[in-house]
Short mmCIF file of C-alpha atoms in Angstrom, two decimals:
data_model
loop_
_atom_site.label_atom_id
_atom_site.label_comp_id
_atom_site.label_asym_id
_atom_site.label_seq_id
_atom_site.Cartn_x
_atom_site.Cartn_y
_atom_site.Cartn_z
CA UNK A 370 -37.27 77.93 104.79
CA UNK A 371 -39.94 75.63 106.19
CA UNK A 372 -40.85 72.24 104.82
CA UNK A 373 -43.68 72.38 102.34
CA UNK A 374 -46.87 70.65 103.28
CA UNK A 375 -48.54 68.43 100.73
CA UNK A 376 -52.04 69.56 99.88
CA UNK A 377 -54.80 67.62 101.56
CA UNK A 378 -56.24 64.95 99.27
CA UNK A 379 -59.52 63.33 100.12
CA UNK A 380 -59.31 59.53 99.96
CA UNK A 381 -61.22 58.04 97.05
CA UNK A 382 -64.29 55.94 97.53
CA UNK A 383 -62.78 52.60 98.46
CA UNK A 384 -62.64 49.80 95.90
CA UNK A 385 -61.35 47.48 98.62
CA UNK A 386 -63.89 44.94 99.85
CA UNK A 387 -64.03 43.59 103.37
CA UNK A 388 -64.00 39.87 104.04
CA UNK A 389 -67.75 39.72 104.68
CA UNK A 390 -68.57 41.35 101.33
CA UNK A 391 -66.10 39.20 99.40
CA UNK A 392 -67.53 36.04 100.93
CA UNK A 393 -71.10 37.12 100.19
CA UNK A 394 -70.26 37.97 96.57
CA UNK A 395 -68.67 34.59 95.95
CA UNK A 396 -71.47 32.71 97.72
CA UNK A 397 -74.23 34.49 95.82
CA UNK A 398 -72.46 33.91 92.51
CA UNK A 399 -71.83 30.28 93.42
CA UNK A 400 -75.51 29.70 94.16
CA UNK A 401 -76.45 31.07 90.77
CA UNK A 402 -73.74 29.13 88.96
CA UNK A 403 -74.61 25.81 90.56
CA UNK A 404 -78.29 26.29 89.77
CA UNK A 405 -77.37 27.21 86.21
CA UNK A 406 -75.09 24.20 85.78
CA UNK A 407 -77.52 21.71 87.31
CA UNK A 408 -80.35 22.84 85.02
CA UNK A 409 -78.28 22.88 81.81
CA UNK A 410 -79.88 19.69 80.41
CA UNK A 411 -83.34 21.27 80.68
CA UNK A 412 -82.50 24.73 79.38
CA UNK A 413 -83.41 25.71 75.80
CA UNK A 414 -80.75 24.94 73.23
CA UNK A 415 -81.01 28.41 71.72
CA UNK A 416 -82.76 31.61 72.77
CA UNK A 417 -81.39 34.34 70.54
CA UNK A 418 -84.70 35.48 69.05
CA UNK A 419 -85.19 39.11 70.01
CA UNK A 420 -81.48 39.53 70.58
CA UNK A 421 -81.32 42.90 68.83
CA UNK A 422 -84.08 44.28 71.05
CA UNK A 423 -82.30 43.02 74.17
CA UNK A 424 -78.95 44.44 73.05
CA UNK A 425 -80.51 47.85 72.44
CA UNK A 426 -82.15 47.78 75.88
CA UNK A 427 -78.75 47.10 77.48
CA UNK A 428 -77.02 50.12 75.94
CA UNK A 429 -76.14 52.77 78.51
CA UNK A 430 -73.61 55.53 79.21
CA UNK A 431 -70.79 55.11 81.70
CA UNK A 432 -72.50 54.75 85.10
CA UNK A 433 -71.57 57.37 87.67
CA UNK A 434 -73.08 55.58 90.64
CA UNK A 435 -73.03 51.93 91.55
CA UNK A 436 -75.82 49.35 91.36
CA UNK A 437 -76.43 46.69 94.03
CA UNK A 438 -74.60 43.46 93.26
CA UNK A 439 -77.71 41.30 93.68
CA UNK A 440 -79.52 43.32 91.05
CA UNK A 441 -76.62 42.84 88.63
CA UNK A 442 -76.71 39.08 89.19
CA UNK A 443 -80.42 39.07 88.45
CA UNK A 444 -79.77 40.94 85.21
CA UNK A 445 -77.01 38.56 84.13
CA UNK A 446 -78.70 35.28 84.95
CA UNK A 447 -82.24 36.44 84.28
CA UNK A 448 -81.87 38.22 80.93
CA UNK A 449 -78.34 38.39 79.52
CA UNK A 450 -76.90 34.87 79.80
CA UNK A 451 -80.06 32.97 78.74
CA UNK A 452 -80.25 34.93 75.45
CA UNK A 453 -77.62 32.80 73.71
CA UNK A 454 -76.76 29.48 72.17
CA UNK A 455 -76.50 26.99 75.02
CA UNK A 456 -72.96 25.87 74.22
CA UNK A 457 -72.52 24.17 77.61
CA UNK A 458 -75.57 21.92 77.14
CA UNK A 459 -75.26 18.16 76.58
CA UNK A 460 -77.37 18.70 73.47
CA UNK A 461 -74.92 21.10 71.86
CA UNK A 462 -73.76 19.22 68.78
CA UNK A 463 -73.15 22.38 66.76
CA UNK A 464 -69.92 23.93 65.46
CA UNK A 465 -67.24 22.42 67.75
CA UNK A 466 -68.51 22.34 71.35
CA UNK A 467 -66.57 23.94 74.20
CA UNK A 468 -67.43 22.15 77.41
CA UNK A 469 -66.72 24.69 80.13
CA UNK A 470 -65.48 22.53 83.02
CA UNK A 471 -66.48 24.06 86.37
CA UNK A 472 -63.05 23.21 87.77
CA UNK A 473 -61.47 25.59 85.26
CA UNK A 474 -63.76 28.40 86.38
CA UNK A 475 -62.59 27.88 89.96
CA UNK A 476 -58.98 27.91 88.73
CA UNK A 477 -59.66 31.20 86.95
CA UNK A 478 -61.10 32.67 90.15
CA UNK A 479 -57.90 31.75 91.98
CA UNK A 480 -55.70 33.03 89.15
CA UNK A 481 -57.60 36.31 88.78
CA UNK A 482 -57.90 37.03 92.49
CA UNK A 483 -54.23 36.35 93.23
CA UNK A 484 -53.36 38.26 90.03
CA UNK A 485 -49.80 37.03 89.52
CA UNK A 486 -47.90 37.96 86.38
CA UNK A 487 -46.77 34.88 84.47
CA UNK A 488 -45.35 36.43 81.30
CA UNK A 489 -41.86 36.08 82.75
CA UNK A 490 -40.42 33.26 84.84
CA UNK A 491 -38.81 35.58 87.38
CA UNK A 492 -42.16 37.11 88.35
CA UNK A 493 -43.82 33.80 89.36
CA UNK A 494 -41.53 30.81 88.87
CA UNK A 495 -43.89 28.28 90.44
CA UNK A 496 -46.92 29.32 88.40
CA UNK A 497 -44.85 29.50 85.22
CA UNK A 498 -43.60 25.98 85.89
CA UNK A 499 -47.15 24.65 86.31
CA UNK A 500 -48.05 26.14 82.93
CA UNK A 501 -44.86 24.73 81.45
CA UNK A 502 -45.84 21.31 82.79
CA UNK A 503 -49.12 21.56 80.86
CA UNK A 504 -47.27 22.40 77.64
CA UNK A 505 -44.83 19.54 78.21
CA UNK A 506 -47.80 17.17 78.64
CA UNK A 507 -49.24 18.35 75.32
CA UNK A 508 -45.90 17.88 73.54
CA UNK A 509 -45.51 14.40 75.00
CA UNK A 510 -49.05 13.47 73.96
CA UNK A 511 -48.20 14.45 70.37
CA UNK A 512 -44.99 12.41 70.43
CA UNK A 513 -42.73 15.46 70.04
CA UNK A 514 -39.05 15.13 70.96
CA UNK A 515 -37.03 16.72 73.74
CA UNK A 516 -36.68 20.44 73.09
CA UNK A 517 -40.26 20.93 72.00
CA UNK A 518 -42.27 23.68 73.63
CA UNK A 519 -45.14 26.00 73.18
CA UNK A 520 -47.56 28.56 74.45
CA UNK A 521 -51.09 28.75 75.82
CA UNK A 522 -53.10 31.32 73.90
CA UNK A 523 -56.60 32.75 73.79
CA UNK A 524 -57.58 30.21 71.15
CA UNK A 525 -56.65 28.53 67.90
CA UNK A 526 -56.59 31.77 65.93
CA UNK A 527 -53.81 33.40 67.96
CA UNK A 528 -52.01 30.05 68.21
CA UNK A 529 -52.09 29.75 64.42
CA UNK A 530 -50.73 33.28 64.01
CA UNK A 531 -47.83 32.44 66.33
CA UNK A 532 -47.10 29.27 64.32
CA UNK A 533 -47.17 31.00 60.93
CA UNK A 534 -44.99 33.92 62.08
CA UNK A 535 -42.52 31.36 63.41
CA UNK A 536 -42.59 29.43 60.13
CA UNK A 537 -42.08 32.66 58.19
CA UNK A 538 -39.07 33.55 60.33
CA UNK A 539 -37.54 30.08 60.02
CA UNK A 540 -38.11 29.48 56.31
CA UNK A 541 -38.17 32.86 54.56
CA UNK A 542 -35.88 35.90 54.21
CA UNK A 543 -36.86 39.24 55.78
CA UNK A 544 -38.47 40.26 52.47
CA UNK A 545 -40.96 37.46 52.63
CA UNK A 546 -43.69 38.55 50.20
CA UNK A 547 -42.68 35.89 47.67
CA UNK A 548 -43.39 33.19 50.24
CA UNK A 549 -46.21 30.76 49.43
CA UNK A 550 -48.37 28.88 51.92
CA UNK A 551 -50.21 25.67 50.88
CA UNK A 552 -53.52 24.84 52.54
CA UNK A 553 -56.50 22.59 51.90
CA UNK A 554 -59.68 23.96 50.34
CA UNK A 555 -61.24 22.66 53.58
CA UNK A 556 -58.86 24.67 55.77
CA UNK A 557 -60.22 26.54 58.79
CA UNK A 558 -60.56 30.24 58.08
CA UNK A 559 -58.22 30.97 61.02
CA UNK A 560 -55.32 29.76 58.86
CA UNK A 561 -56.16 32.13 56.03
CA UNK A 562 -56.82 35.02 58.38
CA UNK A 563 -53.56 34.44 60.27
CA UNK A 564 -51.60 34.35 57.02
CA UNK A 565 -53.11 37.68 56.00
CA UNK A 566 -52.42 39.22 59.41
CA UNK A 567 -48.84 37.89 59.19
CA UNK A 568 -48.37 39.97 56.05
CA UNK A 569 -48.92 37.51 53.21
CA UNK A 570 -50.88 38.51 50.14
CA UNK A 571 -54.09 36.58 49.40
CA UNK A 572 -52.62 35.32 46.13
CA UNK A 573 -49.76 33.70 48.06
CA UNK A 574 -52.18 31.39 49.92
CA UNK A 575 -52.75 28.32 47.76
CA UNK A 576 -56.04 26.47 48.41
CA UNK A 577 -55.34 22.91 47.21
CA UNK A 578 -58.18 20.57 46.11
CA UNK A 579 -59.23 17.62 48.26
CA UNK A 580 -60.08 14.02 47.42
CA UNK A 581 -63.43 12.24 47.77
CA UNK A 582 -62.91 12.10 51.56
CA UNK A 583 -62.11 15.82 51.74
CA UNK A 584 -58.43 15.18 52.46
CA UNK A 585 -55.67 17.34 51.01
CA UNK A 586 -54.35 15.89 47.74
CA UNK A 587 -50.58 15.42 47.92
CA UNK A 588 -50.16 15.24 44.17
CA UNK A 589 -51.82 18.64 43.77
CA UNK A 590 -49.57 20.13 46.46
CA UNK A 591 -46.44 18.79 44.71
CA UNK A 592 -47.59 20.24 41.38
CA UNK A 593 -48.31 23.64 42.94
CA UNK A 594 -44.92 23.76 44.67
CA UNK A 595 -43.11 22.91 41.44
CA UNK A 596 -45.02 25.58 39.50
CA UNK A 597 -44.40 28.24 42.15
CA UNK A 598 -40.67 27.54 42.28
CA UNK A 599 -40.51 27.77 38.51
CA UNK A 600 -42.23 31.16 38.74
CA UNK A 601 -39.58 32.46 41.13
CA UNK A 602 -41.72 32.22 44.26
CA UNK A 603 -40.68 30.74 47.62
CA UNK A 604 -42.79 27.82 48.87
CA UNK A 605 -42.27 27.76 52.64
CA UNK A 606 -45.11 26.11 54.57
CA UNK A 607 -47.69 23.36 54.23
CA UNK A 608 -50.79 23.10 56.45
CA UNK A 609 -52.51 19.81 57.20
CA UNK A 610 -55.72 19.20 59.11
CA UNK A 611 -56.23 16.77 61.97
CA UNK A 612 -60.00 17.00 61.86
CA UNK A 613 -61.59 19.60 59.60
CA UNK A 614 -64.58 21.58 60.84
CA UNK A 615 -66.77 20.64 57.87
CA UNK A 616 -66.48 16.85 57.84
CA UNK A 617 -63.90 15.91 60.49
CA UNK A 618 -61.47 14.80 57.78
CA UNK A 619 -57.91 13.95 58.77
CA UNK A 620 -55.27 14.51 56.12
CA UNK A 621 -52.59 11.95 55.34
CA UNK A 622 -50.16 13.37 57.88
CA UNK A 623 -47.32 10.96 57.12
CA UNK A 624 -47.66 11.78 53.43
CA UNK A 625 -47.64 15.50 54.19
CA UNK A 626 -44.57 15.08 56.39
CA UNK A 627 -42.72 13.24 53.61
CA UNK A 628 -43.62 15.93 51.10
CA UNK A 629 -42.68 18.75 53.48
CA UNK A 630 -39.32 17.14 54.17
CA UNK A 631 -38.51 16.65 50.48
CA UNK A 632 -39.56 20.20 49.58
CA UNK A 633 -38.05 21.86 52.69
CA UNK A 634 -41.45 23.15 53.83
CA UNK A 635 -42.52 23.94 57.39
CA UNK A 636 -45.30 21.48 58.24
CA UNK A 637 -48.06 22.93 60.38
CA UNK A 638 -50.99 20.79 61.55
CA UNK A 639 -54.29 22.34 62.53
CA UNK A 640 -55.44 19.99 65.29
CA UNK A 641 -57.55 22.56 67.13
CA UNK A 642 -60.57 20.26 67.01
CA UNK A 643 -59.10 16.78 66.75
CA UNK A 644 -55.70 16.90 68.43
CA UNK A 645 -56.62 15.78 71.92
CA UNK A 646 -58.03 12.52 70.57
CA UNK A 647 -54.32 11.59 70.53
CA UNK A 648 -54.91 10.72 74.20
CA UNK A 649 -56.90 7.68 72.99
CA UNK A 650 -55.68 4.65 71.09
CA UNK A 651 -58.12 5.20 68.22
CA UNK A 652 -57.18 8.85 68.06
CA UNK A 653 -53.47 8.02 67.88
CA UNK A 654 -54.10 5.77 64.91
CA UNK A 655 -56.23 8.38 63.15
CA UNK A 656 -53.63 11.11 63.75
CA UNK A 657 -50.55 9.06 62.88
CA UNK A 658 -47.83 11.33 61.54
CA UNK A 659 -48.75 14.37 63.64
CA UNK A 660 -45.56 13.77 65.64
CA UNK A 661 -43.56 14.76 62.54
CA UNK A 662 -45.03 18.27 62.29
CA UNK A 663 -43.00 21.40 62.94
CA UNK A 664 -45.94 23.02 64.73
CA UNK A 665 -49.39 21.94 65.92
CA UNK A 666 -52.34 23.96 67.16
CA UNK A 667 -54.50 22.36 69.87
CA UNK A 668 -57.58 23.89 71.51
CA UNK A 669 -58.04 22.74 75.12
CA UNK A 670 -61.38 24.56 75.04
CA UNK A 671 -62.47 21.87 72.60
CA UNK A 672 -60.84 18.50 73.24
CA UNK A 673 -60.16 19.04 76.96
CA UNK A 674 -63.62 20.55 77.56
CA UNK A 675 -62.27 23.80 79.03
CA UNK A 676 -63.92 27.24 78.83
CA UNK A 677 -63.61 29.25 75.65
CA UNK A 678 -60.41 31.28 75.49
CA UNK A 679 -57.94 28.41 75.93
CA UNK A 680 -55.83 27.52 72.91
CA UNK A 681 -52.26 26.38 72.43
CA UNK A 682 -49.45 26.03 69.93
CA UNK A 683 -46.77 23.37 70.26
CA UNK A 684 -43.56 23.64 68.23
CA UNK A 685 -41.01 20.89 67.64
CA UNK A 686 -38.15 23.29 68.42
CA UNK A 687 -39.06 25.76 71.17
CA UNK A 688 -36.09 27.94 70.30
CA UNK A 689 -37.79 28.72 66.97
CA UNK A 690 -40.51 30.54 68.93
CA UNK A 691 -37.81 32.49 70.74
CA UNK A 692 -36.06 33.48 67.53
CA UNK A 693 -39.31 34.71 66.00
CA UNK A 694 -40.80 36.62 68.94
CA UNK A 695 -38.21 37.62 71.55
CA UNK A 696 -37.71 41.36 72.00
CA UNK A 697 -35.92 42.94 74.95
CA UNK A 698 -36.34 46.29 76.68
CA UNK A 699 -34.31 48.08 79.37
CA UNK A 700 -37.14 47.95 81.88
CA UNK A 701 -37.50 44.17 81.63
CA UNK A 702 -35.43 41.69 83.64
CA UNK A 703 -32.59 40.04 81.79
CA UNK A 704 -33.48 36.79 80.08
CA UNK A 705 -32.38 33.75 82.04
CA UNK A 706 -29.58 31.67 80.57
CA UNK A 707 -31.30 28.60 81.99
CA UNK A 708 -33.41 26.88 79.32
CA UNK A 709 -35.77 25.63 82.02
CA UNK A 710 -36.69 29.19 83.05
CA UNK A 711 -39.21 30.01 80.33
CA UNK A 712 -40.35 33.57 79.66
CA UNK A 713 -43.66 33.18 77.84
CA UNK A 714 -43.50 36.78 76.64
CA UNK A 715 -40.56 35.76 74.43
CA UNK A 716 -42.49 32.94 72.75
CA UNK A 717 -45.43 34.93 71.37
CA UNK A 718 -46.82 38.42 70.83
CA UNK A 719 -48.21 39.02 74.34
CA UNK A 720 -46.31 40.72 77.15
CA UNK A 721 -49.34 41.05 79.41
CA UNK A 722 -51.37 37.87 79.60
CA UNK A 723 -53.66 36.13 82.05
CA UNK A 724 -52.61 33.05 83.98
CA UNK A 725 -54.05 30.43 81.60
CA UNK A 726 -52.06 27.54 82.96
CA UNK A 727 -54.12 26.99 86.11
CA UNK A 728 -57.38 26.39 84.22
CA UNK A 729 -55.70 23.49 82.40
CA UNK A 730 -53.51 22.23 85.23
CA UNK A 731 -56.18 22.01 87.96
CA UNK A 732 -58.68 19.71 86.15
CA UNK A 733 -55.87 17.46 84.85
CA UNK A 734 -54.35 17.18 88.32
CA UNK A 735 -57.72 16.57 89.98
CA UNK A 736 -58.81 13.79 87.61
CA UNK A 737 -55.72 12.60 85.78
CA UNK A 738 -55.43 12.02 82.05
CA UNK A 739 -57.37 8.75 82.31
CA UNK A 740 -60.64 10.57 83.00
CA UNK A 741 -60.20 12.76 79.92
CA UNK A 742 -59.18 9.75 77.84
CA UNK A 743 -62.34 7.91 78.89
CA UNK A 744 -64.50 10.92 78.04
CA UNK A 745 -62.91 11.27 74.61
CA UNK A 746 -63.34 7.55 73.95
CA UNK A 747 -67.01 7.94 74.81
CA UNK A 748 -67.33 10.76 72.26
CA UNK A 749 -65.83 8.52 69.58
CA UNK A 750 -68.33 5.80 70.50
CA UNK A 751 -71.28 8.21 70.47
CA UNK A 752 -70.32 9.67 67.11
CA UNK A 753 -69.99 6.17 65.66
CA UNK A 754 -73.43 5.30 67.04
CA UNK A 755 -75.01 8.33 65.36
CA UNK A 756 -73.05 7.90 62.12
CA UNK A 757 -74.03 4.23 61.76
CA UNK A 758 -77.67 4.99 62.55
CA UNK A 759 -77.88 7.68 59.88
CA UNK A 760 -75.94 5.62 57.34
CA UNK A 761 -78.66 2.96 57.65
CA UNK A 762 -81.43 5.53 57.16
CA UNK A 763 -82.91 5.52 53.63
CA UNK A 764 -82.43 8.73 51.65
CA UNK A 765 -79.61 9.97 53.87
CA UNK A 766 -76.23 10.65 52.28
CA UNK A 767 -73.05 10.77 54.41
CA UNK A 768 -70.47 13.18 53.06
CA UNK A 769 -67.42 11.11 54.05
CA UNK A 770 -66.37 8.25 56.33
CA UNK A 771 -66.24 8.98 60.06
CA UNK A 772 -62.71 9.78 61.25
CA UNK A 773 -63.19 11.17 64.77
CA UNK A 774 -66.40 12.58 66.27
CA UNK A 775 -67.67 14.94 63.56
CA UNK A 776 -69.49 14.15 60.33
CA UNK A 777 -71.77 15.72 57.72
CA UNK A 778 -74.93 14.33 56.12
CA UNK A 779 -77.98 15.35 54.11
CA UNK A 780 -81.35 14.20 52.79
CA UNK A 781 -80.96 13.00 49.21
CA UNK A 782 -83.76 10.72 48.01
CA UNK A 783 -82.63 8.00 45.64
CA UNK A 784 -83.88 8.34 42.09
CA UNK A 785 -85.03 11.91 42.65
CA UNK A 786 -84.77 14.45 39.84
CA UNK A 787 -84.63 17.34 42.32
CA UNK A 788 -82.04 20.01 41.67
CA UNK A 789 -79.24 20.69 44.13
CA UNK A 790 -80.88 24.01 44.96
CA UNK A 791 -84.13 22.27 45.83
CA UNK A 792 -82.28 19.76 48.00
CA UNK A 793 -80.48 22.59 49.79
CA UNK A 794 -83.82 24.19 50.68
CA UNK A 795 -85.21 20.90 51.98
CA UNK A 796 -82.11 20.18 54.08
CA UNK A 797 -82.12 23.66 55.59
CA UNK A 798 -85.73 23.08 56.61
CA UNK A 799 -84.81 19.71 58.09
CA UNK A 800 -82.06 21.32 60.16
CA UNK A 801 -84.33 24.13 61.34
CA UNK A 802 -87.13 21.75 62.31
CA UNK A 803 -84.77 19.58 64.39
CA UNK A 804 -83.34 22.61 66.18
CA UNK A 805 -86.80 24.00 66.92
CA UNK A 806 -87.47 20.95 69.09
CA UNK A 807 -84.88 22.41 71.50
CA UNK A 808 -83.35 19.10 72.57
CA UNK A 809 -80.21 19.35 70.43
CA UNK A 810 -78.56 22.01 68.33
CA UNK A 811 -76.98 21.12 65.00
CA UNK A 812 -75.39 23.39 62.41
CA UNK A 813 -74.92 23.14 58.68
CA UNK A 814 -72.19 23.73 56.15
CA UNK A 815 -71.61 23.80 52.42
CA UNK A 816 -69.50 21.13 50.73
CA UNK A 817 -68.66 21.67 47.07
CA UNK A 818 -71.70 23.86 46.68
CA UNK A 819 -74.14 21.54 48.46
CA UNK A 820 -75.73 22.10 51.87
CA UNK A 821 -75.12 19.46 54.56
CA UNK A 822 -76.08 19.11 58.21
CA UNK A 823 -73.23 18.65 60.70
CA UNK A 824 -73.10 16.48 63.80
CA UNK A 825 -70.24 17.09 66.27
CA UNK A 826 -69.94 15.23 69.57
CA UNK A 827 -67.37 16.81 71.90
CA UNK A 828 -68.99 17.88 75.17
CA UNK A 829 -68.12 15.98 78.33
CA UNK A 830 -71.82 16.34 79.25
CA UNK A 831 -73.07 14.59 76.10
CA UNK A 832 -73.99 10.96 76.69
CA UNK A 833 -76.01 8.22 74.98
CA UNK A 834 -79.38 9.61 76.07
CA UNK A 835 -78.81 12.88 74.20
CA UNK A 836 -77.61 11.09 71.08
CA UNK A 837 -80.79 9.00 71.21
CA UNK A 838 -82.81 12.22 71.45
CA UNK A 839 -80.94 13.68 68.48
CA UNK A 840 -81.61 10.60 66.34
CA UNK A 841 -85.24 10.55 67.41
CA UNK A 842 -85.71 14.18 66.37
CA UNK A 843 -83.80 13.71 63.13
CA UNK A 844 -85.91 10.69 62.18
CA UNK A 845 -89.20 12.32 63.13
CA UNK A 846 -88.49 15.41 61.05
CA UNK A 847 -87.02 13.32 58.24
CA UNK A 848 -90.32 11.46 57.95
CA UNK A 849 -92.08 14.78 57.47
CA UNK A 850 -89.45 15.88 54.95
CA UNK A 851 -89.91 12.65 52.98
CA UNK A 852 -93.68 13.01 52.98
CA UNK A 853 -93.55 16.63 51.86
CA UNK A 854 -90.99 15.83 49.20
CA UNK A 855 -93.04 12.89 47.88
CA UNK A 856 -96.18 15.03 47.77
CA UNK A 857 -94.53 17.61 45.55
CA UNK A 858 -93.13 15.06 43.09
CA UNK A 859 -95.08 14.52 39.83
#
């Protein structure tokens, strides 16, 4: 009986690129990226008008044949990318800016092209160690003890979910529905969403009132815990904020830590926005007590100016992450008995994950922490400059004292009999008029039912000249607001 011949199979169209094509692709993209980056200060702050029409024009079925690379670059840089909020601009003072360091993009190119798996130590011990170094640096910055550890995530939302699942595992029985989580009424929605995804009922998430500075009230937390225990519920976690997104408020973290210790609660601190100010002396003072937390969320794509998609969670006891998330399978290598050999897949929900460590490690190694510390100190100075200027402006009300680099304010003429609804309309118009000048982009928020403008300084590209432009535009439009408001008054 003769040997069977395999049927002839035609080779597929090659997806492999030769060296000339790879070099050309990178060079053409680099030219576009450098031009884009160099012109950022002059680009519009927002260009989303007509976005629905553009999105409809981009809809298409799965392409059967390829399109020349150069044409695709023209589409991206000519039509698609410009139709957006210019979050990388020095004038982006909206939401919480994400800087987008170019170094991190280069690190991502290296990580994606080499395509090494870093979910388990055995697969890439060197790369895993570089990422572990980054997490150790974060833990040290927070003042966490030996044995702390963490995980780089896609952002603060996933990091928060990891923290709350860990807290649930450490503080509650398997039937955890009676567990109660205590948060501020100013809490970021990622906390609430993560609690719901983690399986908690909405009525088990207690939104606690804040004081006149929008900080969590400890007395109200203590009362709520006592009432819940009396009702047969299981208080298990307390969430503090190290810089809220509405006003930049920092809770009394030492007070929260004392309360959490006395009530046996897991203390989680949301420091996604404000945590990296701990690199500075002023930031350390503002965030005093964060070192006592059980878990902290930090967003490098905020305070370290990295591209969006870079978050982290740091836990006082790394083994708590392991207990909450580790699952084994026959096809996976055995877990190392060496505590230094970290398998990231055992510390969170992801088995497959990109190599996030390089995008943090490369900029920090190239510049050192001192460069980031200086940049963060500059942001504190710039925010203080803007805050003081607006506090000296007649008819401008500041929502709360400045804690870090974010504050809220509004037009509120003294002696006016205008209703809050009328003031909201006027302030929305003020915000819109400033943004239409296209030199800065601000956003607004609602505080206790009243509309406020927000000012957040956190881009490494934002310097004194752009703050001066922001104040100039705010004052110019405020003069028009005052005049219009005076004209309508009886």
